[in-house]
């Protein structure tokens, strides 16, 4: 059985105290013993708290990821944070392609391509998000959209380059809305994504690829998704901000 990955995306929510006390509370619980299936836990706090969070989790089964970095390596980009800066504080995981970044911050596929190159240069593990809008799904375009999102970005790279990667399928209409895709819809999209990887990179890569679902997962519905054959975990927004809910998701 493949290890499941559970990622908490805290977005621009938690301050210093919230961040530290949540992680400390998680560390107090002996998760290794409690989690029935093997699960990898990744938490994505905001930039100012990455360094301290990374220090606190050292030696545990909790990993820390950044929510973003700039698509250039260095230079006159006031207010931006580079991959190298994150690397220098021990961060080596990054969420890329989140729909909030694509939509609110106008991250195009060209920008994403640059970000992937930077991530590869600095040997980051990439959590790459793809997902269709409500209109695209209503018009039955969701498979075409996901294929295009992958073709213009990840599929520009070789098998060797995309070794440290997982895909998060996050339908835009399900993020933060309380509406989820059905487990069947999720399974069929994950199967399709795995098939695209099979076509592009072969069986070894596609079998190993971890594909997570994200979009209004909570402590009640989590197990319905995690029990699907091609769902290898979840990317959690709102429900990762409530300790007991997130813990129940980990235990699902
Ligand atoms: C997300 O933003 O990646 C996400 C899945 O959010 P939520 O769980 O709140 O839908």
CSV table of C-alpha atoms and ligand atoms in Angstrom, one decimal:
chain,number,residue,atom,x,y,z
A,1,UNK,CA,0.0,0.0,0.0
A,2,UNK,CA,1.3,3.5,-1.0
A,3,UNK,CA,2.0,6.0,1.8
A,4,UNK,CA,-0.8,8.6,1.9
A,5,UNK,CA,0.2,12.3,2.1
A,6,UNK,CA,-1.9,14.7,4.1
A,7,UNK,CA,-1.1,18.4,3.5
A,8,UNK,CA,-2.3,21.3,5.6
A,9,UNK,CA,-2.4,24.5,3.6
A,10,UNK,CA,-2.9,27.2,6.2
A,11,UNK,CA,-2.9,30.0,3.6
A,12,UNK,CA,-2.9,33.5,5.1
A,13,UNK,CA,-4.6,32.5,8.4
A,14,UNK,CA,-2.4,31.5,11.3
A,15,UNK,CA,-0.2,34.0,13.2
A,16,UNK,CA,2.9,33.0,15.1
A,17,UNK,CA,1.1,31.7,18.2
A,18,UNK,CA,-1.5,29.8,16.3
A,19,UNK,CA,1.3,28.2,14.2
A,20,UNK,CA,3.5,27.1,17.0
A,21,UNK,CA,0.8,25.9,19.3
A,22,UNK,CA,-0.9,23.8,16.6
A,23,UNK,CA,2.4,22.1,15.6
A,24,UNK,CA,3.4,21.5,19.3
A,25,UNK,CA,0.0,20.0,20.0
A,26,UNK,CA,0.4,17.7,16.9
A,27,UNK,CA,3.8,16.7,18.1
A,28,UNK,CA,2.5,15.8,21.6
A,29,UNK,CA,0.3,13.1,20.1
A,30,UNK,CA,2.3,10.1,19.2
A,31,UNK,CA,1.0,10.1,15.6
A,32,UNK,CA,3.3,7.3,14.4
A,33,UNK,CA,1.4,4.9,16.7
A,34,UNK,CA,-2.1,6.4,16.2
A,35,UNK,CA,-2.2,6.6,12.4
A,36,UNK,CA,-3.5,3.3,11.2
A,37,UNK,CA,-2.2,3.5,7.7
A,38,UNK,CA,1.2,5.0,6.9
A,39,UNK,CA,0.7,8.8,6.3
A,40,UNK,CA,3.1,11.5,5.5
A,41,UNK,CA,2.2,14.8,7.1
A,42,UNK,CA,3.1,18.1,5.5
A,43,UNK,CA,2.2,21.5,7.0
A,44,UNK,CA,2.4,24.7,5.0
A,45,UNK,CA,2.5,27.8,7.3
A,46,UNK,CA,3.1,31.4,6.2
A,47,UNK,CA,6.6,32.6,5.3
A,48,UNK,CA,7.5,34.3,8.7
A,49,UNK,CA,6.9,31.0,10.6
A,50,UNK,CA,8.7,28.6,8.3
A,51,UNK,CA,12.0,28.7,10.0
A,52,UNK,CA,10.8,28.1,13.5
A,53,UNK,CA,8.2,25.5,12.3
A,54,UNK,CA,11.0,23.6,10.6
A,55,UNK,CA,13.1,23.7,13.7
A,56,UNK,CA,10.3,22.5,15.9
A,57,UNK,CA,9.4,19.5,13.7
A,58,UNK,CA,13.0,18.3,13.3
A,59,UNK,CA,13.2,14.5,14.0
A,60,UNK,CA,9.5,14.0,13.8
A,61,UNK,CA,7.2,12.7,11.1
A,62,UNK,CA,5.9,16.2,10.3
A,63,UNK,CA,7.3,18.0,7.3
A,64,UNK,CA,7.1,21.7,6.5
A,65,UNK,CA,6.4,23.2,3.0
A,66,UNK,CA,6.2,26.7,1.7
A,67,UNK,CA,3.1,28.0,0.0
A,68,UNK,CA,4.9,30.0,-2.6
A,69,UNK,CA,8.2,31.4,-3.9
A,70,UNK,CA,9.1,33.8,-6.6
A,71,UNK,CA,9.8,32.6,-10.2
A,72,UNK,CA,13.1,34.4,-10.4
A,73,UNK,CA,16.1,33.3,-8.5
A,74,UNK,CA,17.3,36.7,-7.2
A,75,UNK,CA,17.1,40.4,-7.8
A,76,UNK,CA,15.2,43.6,-7.5
A,77,UNK,CA,11.8,42.1,-6.7
A,78,UNK,CA,10.7,44.0,-3.6
A,79,UNK,CA,8.6,42.0,-1.2
A,80,UNK,CA,9.3,38.6,-2.8
A,81,UNK,CA,10.8,35.4,-1.4
A,82,UNK,CA,13.2,33.2,-3.4
A,83,UNK,CA,13.6,29.4,-3.4
A,84,UNK,CA,17.2,29.9,-2.4
A,85,UNK,CA,16.1,31.9,0.7
A,86,UNK,CA,13.8,29.1,1.7
A,87,UNK,CA,16.5,26.5,1.0
A,88,UNK,CA,18.8,28.4,3.3
A,89,UNK,CA,16.4,27.9,6.2
A,90,UNK,CA,16.0,24.2,5.4
A,91,UNK,CA,12.7,24.3,3.5
A,92,UNK,CA,12.6,21.9,0.5
A,93,UNK,CA,8.9,21.5,-0.2
A,94,UNK,CA,6.7,23.8,-2.2
A,95,UNK,CA,3.1,24.1,-3.3
A,96,UNK,CA,2.9,25.3,-6.9
A,97,UNK,CA,-0.1,25.9,-9.2
A,98,UNK,CA,-2.7,26.5,-6.5
A,99,UNK,CA,-5.8,28.0,-8.0
A,100,UNK,CA,-5.7,30.9,-5.6
A,101,UNK,CA,-2.2,31.8,-7.0
A,102,UNK,CA,-3.3,31.2,-10.6
A,103,UNK,CA,-6.5,33.3,-10.3
A,104,UNK,CA,-5.8,36.0,-7.7
A,105,UNK,CA,-2.1,36.5,-8.4
A,106,UNK,CA,-2.4,35.8,-12.2
A,107,UNK,CA,0.2,33.0,-12.2
A,108,UNK,CA,0.2,31.9,-15.8
A,109,UNK,CA,1.6,28.6,-17.1
A,110,UNK,CA,4.7,30.4,-18.2
A,111,UNK,CA,5.3,31.6,-14.6
A,112,UNK,CA,4.6,28.1,-13.3
A,113,UNK,CA,7.1,26.7,-15.8
A,114,UNK,CA,9.8,29.1,-14.4
A,115,UNK,CA,8.8,28.1,-10.9
A,116,UNK,CA,9.2,24.4,-11.6
A,117,UNK,CA,12.6,25.1,-13.1
A,118,UNK,CA,13.6,27.0,-10.0
A,119,UNK,CA,12.2,24.2,-7.8
A,120,UNK,CA,14.2,21.6,-9.7
A,121,UNK,CA,17.4,23.7,-9.5
A,122,UNK,CA,17.0,23.9,-5.7
A,123,UNK,CA,15.9,20.3,-5.4
A,124,UNK,CA,12.5,21.0,-3.9
A,125,UNK,CA,9.8,18.4,-3.6
A,126,UNK,CA,6.9,19.9,-5.6
A,127,UNK,CA,3.2,19.6,-4.7
A,128,UNK,CA,1.7,20.6,-8.0
A,129,UNK,CA,-2.0,21.6,-8.1
A,130,UNK,CA,-4.3,21.3,-11.1
A,131,UNK,CA,-8.1,21.8,-11.3
A,132,UNK,CA,-10.9,22.9,-13.5
A,133,UNK,CA,-13.5,25.7,-12.9
A,134,UNK,CA,-17.2,25.1,-12.4
A,135,UNK,CA,-17.9,26.2,-16.0
A,136,UNK,CA,-15.3,23.9,-17.4
A,137,UNK,CA,-16.8,21.0,-15.5
A,138,UNK,CA,-20.3,22.0,-16.5
A,139,UNK,CA,-19.3,22.0,-20.1
A,140,UNK,CA,-17.6,18.6,-19.8
A,141,UNK,CA,-14.2,20.1,-20.4
A,142,UNK,CA,-12.5,19.0,-17.1
A,143,UNK,CA,-10.4,16.2,-18.6
A,144,UNK,CA,-9.2,18.4,-21.4
A,145,UNK,CA,-8.3,21.2,-19.0
A,146,UNK,CA,-6.3,19.0,-16.7
A,147,UNK,CA,-4.4,17.5,-19.6
A,148,UNK,CA,-3.6,21.0,-20.8
A,149,UNK,CA,-2.5,22.2,-17.4
A,150,UNK,CA,-0.1,19.3,-17.2
A,151,UNK,CA,1.1,19.4,-20.8
A,152,UNK,CA,2.1,23.1,-20.5
A,153,UNK,CA,4.0,22.6,-17.2
A,154,UNK,CA,5.1,19.3,-15.6
A,155,UNK,CA,5.1,17.4,-18.9
A,156,UNK,CA,7.9,19.7,-20.2
A,157,UNK,CA,10.3,17.8,-17.9
A,158,UNK,CA,12.0,14.5,-18.0
A,159,UNK,CA,11.3,11.4,-15.9
A,160,UNK,CA,14.4,12.2,-13.9
A,161,UNK,CA,13.4,15.8,-13.3
A,162,UNK,CA,10.0,15.0,-12.0
A,163,UNK,CA,11.1,12.4,-9.5
A,164,UNK,CA,10.2,14.5,-6.4
A,165,UNK,CA,6.6,15.5,-7.2
A,166,UNK,CA,3.0,14.8,-6.3
A,167,UNK,CA,-0.1,16.1,-8.0
A,168,UNK,CA,-3.0,17.6,-6.1
A,169,UNK,CA,-6.3,17.5,-8.1
A,170,UNK,CA,-8.2,20.5,-6.8
A,171,UNK,CA,-11.4,21.4,-8.6
A,172,UNK,CA,-11.6,25.2,-8.3
A,173,UNK,CA,-15.4,25.0,-7.5
A,174,UNK,CA,-14.7,22.7,-4.5
A,175,UNK,CA,-12.0,24.8,-2.8
A,176,UNK,CA,-13.3,26.5,0.3
A,177,UNK,CA,-17.0,26.1,-0.8
A,178,UNK,CA,-18.1,23.2,1.3
A,179,UNK,CA,-19.0,21.5,-2.0
A,180,UNK,CA,-16.9,18.5,-2.9
A,181,UNK,CA,-16.5,16.4,-6.0
A,182,UNK,CA,-18.0,13.0,-5.4
A,183,UNK,CA,-15.5,10.2,-4.6
A,184,UNK,CA,-16.4,8.7,-8.0
A,185,UNK,CA,-15.6,11.9,-9.8
A,186,UNK,CA,-12.4,12.2,-8.0
A,187,UNK,CA,-11.4,8.6,-8.7
A,188,UNK,CA,-12.0,9.0,-12.4
A,189,UNK,CA,-10.0,12.2,-12.6
A,190,UNK,CA,-7.1,10.6,-10.6
A,191,UNK,CA,-7.2,7.5,-12.9
A,192,UNK,CA,-7.1,9.9,-15.9
A,193,UNK,CA,-4.1,11.8,-14.4
A,194,UNK,CA,-2.3,8.5,-13.7
A,195,UNK,CA,-3.0,7.4,-17.3
A,196,UNK,CA,-1.5,10.7,-18.6
A,197,UNK,CA,1.7,10.0,-16.6
A,198,UNK,CA,1.7,6.4,-17.9
A,199,UNK,CA,1.6,7.7,-21.5
A,200,UNK,CA,4.2,10.3,-20.9
A,201,UNK,CA,6.7,8.6,-18.5
A,202,UNK,CA,5.8,4.9,-18.4
A,203,UNK,CA,4.4,2.5,-15.9
A,204,UNK,CA,7.1,2.8,-13.2
A,205,UNK,CA,6.5,6.6,-12.8
A,206,UNK,CA,2.7,6.4,-13.1
A,207,UNK,CA,2.5,3.6,-10.5
A,208,UNK,CA,4.6,5.5,-8.1
A,209,UNK,CA,2.9,8.9,-8.6
A,210,UNK,CA,1.0,10.1,-5.6
A,211,UNK,CA,-2.2,12.0,-6.5
A,212,UNK,CA,-4.0,13.9,-3.8
A,213,UNK,CA,-7.5,15.3,-3.8
A,214,UNK,CA,-8.2,18.8,-2.4
A,215,UNK,CA,-11.5,20.6,-2.1
A,216,UNK,CA,-13.6,20.9,1.0
A,217,UNK,CA,-12.3,17.7,2.6
A,218,UNK,CA,-13.4,17.5,6.2
A,219,UNK,CA,-13.2,14.9,9.1
A,220,UNK,CA,-16.5,13.4,8.0
A,221,UNK,CA,-15.9,12.9,4.2
A,222,UNK,CA,-12.1,12.3,4.2
A,223,UNK,CA,-12.3,8.5,4.4
A,224,UNK,CA,-14.7,8.4,1.4
A,225,UNK,CA,-11.9,10.0,-0.7
A,226,UNK,CA,-8.9,8.2,0.9
A,227,UNK,CA,-10.6,4.8,0.2
A,228,UNK,CA,-10.6,5.4,-3.6
A,229,UNK,CA,-7.9,3.4,-5.4
A,230,UNK,CA,-6.1,6.3,-7.0
A,231,UNK,CA,-6.4,8.8,-4.2
A,232,UNK,CA,-3.1,8.9,-2.3
A,233,UNK,CA,-4.0,11.6,0.2
A,234,UNK,CA,-5.4,15.1,0.5
A,235,UNK,CA,-4.6,18.7,0.5
A,236,UNK,CA,-6.6,20.4,3.2
A,237,UNK,CA,-7.5,24.1,3.6
A,238,UNK,CA,-10.2,25.1,6.0
A,239,UNK,CA,-10.4,21.8,7.9
A,240,UNK,CA,-6.7,22.0,8.7
A,241,UNK,CA,-7.3,25.1,10.7
A,242,UNK,CA,-9.2,23.2,13.4
A,243,UNK,CA,-7.0,20.9,15.4
A,244,UNK,CA,-9.5,18.2,16.1
A,245,UNK,CA,-10.8,18.1,12.5
A,246,UNK,CA,-7.3,17.9,11.1
A,247,UNK,CA,-6.4,15.1,13.6
A,248,UNK,CA,-9.5,13.2,12.6
A,249,UNK,CA,-8.5,13.5,9.0
A,250,UNK,CA,-5.1,12.1,9.8
A,251,UNK,CA,-6.8,9.2,11.6
A,252,UNK,CA,-9.2,8.5,8.7
B,1,LIG,C1,-7.1,24.3,-0.8
B,1,LIG,O1,-7.1,25.5,-0.7
B,1,LIG,O2,-6.1,23.7,-1.3
B,1,LIG,C2,-8.2,23.6,-0.2
B,1,LIG,C3,-8.3,22.3,-0.6
B,1,LIG,O3,-9.0,24.3,0.6
B,1,LIG,P1,-10.4,23.7,1.3
B,1,LIG,O4,-10.0,22.4,2.0
B,1,LIG,O5,-10.7,24.8,2.3
B,1,LIG,O6,-11.4,23.5,0.2
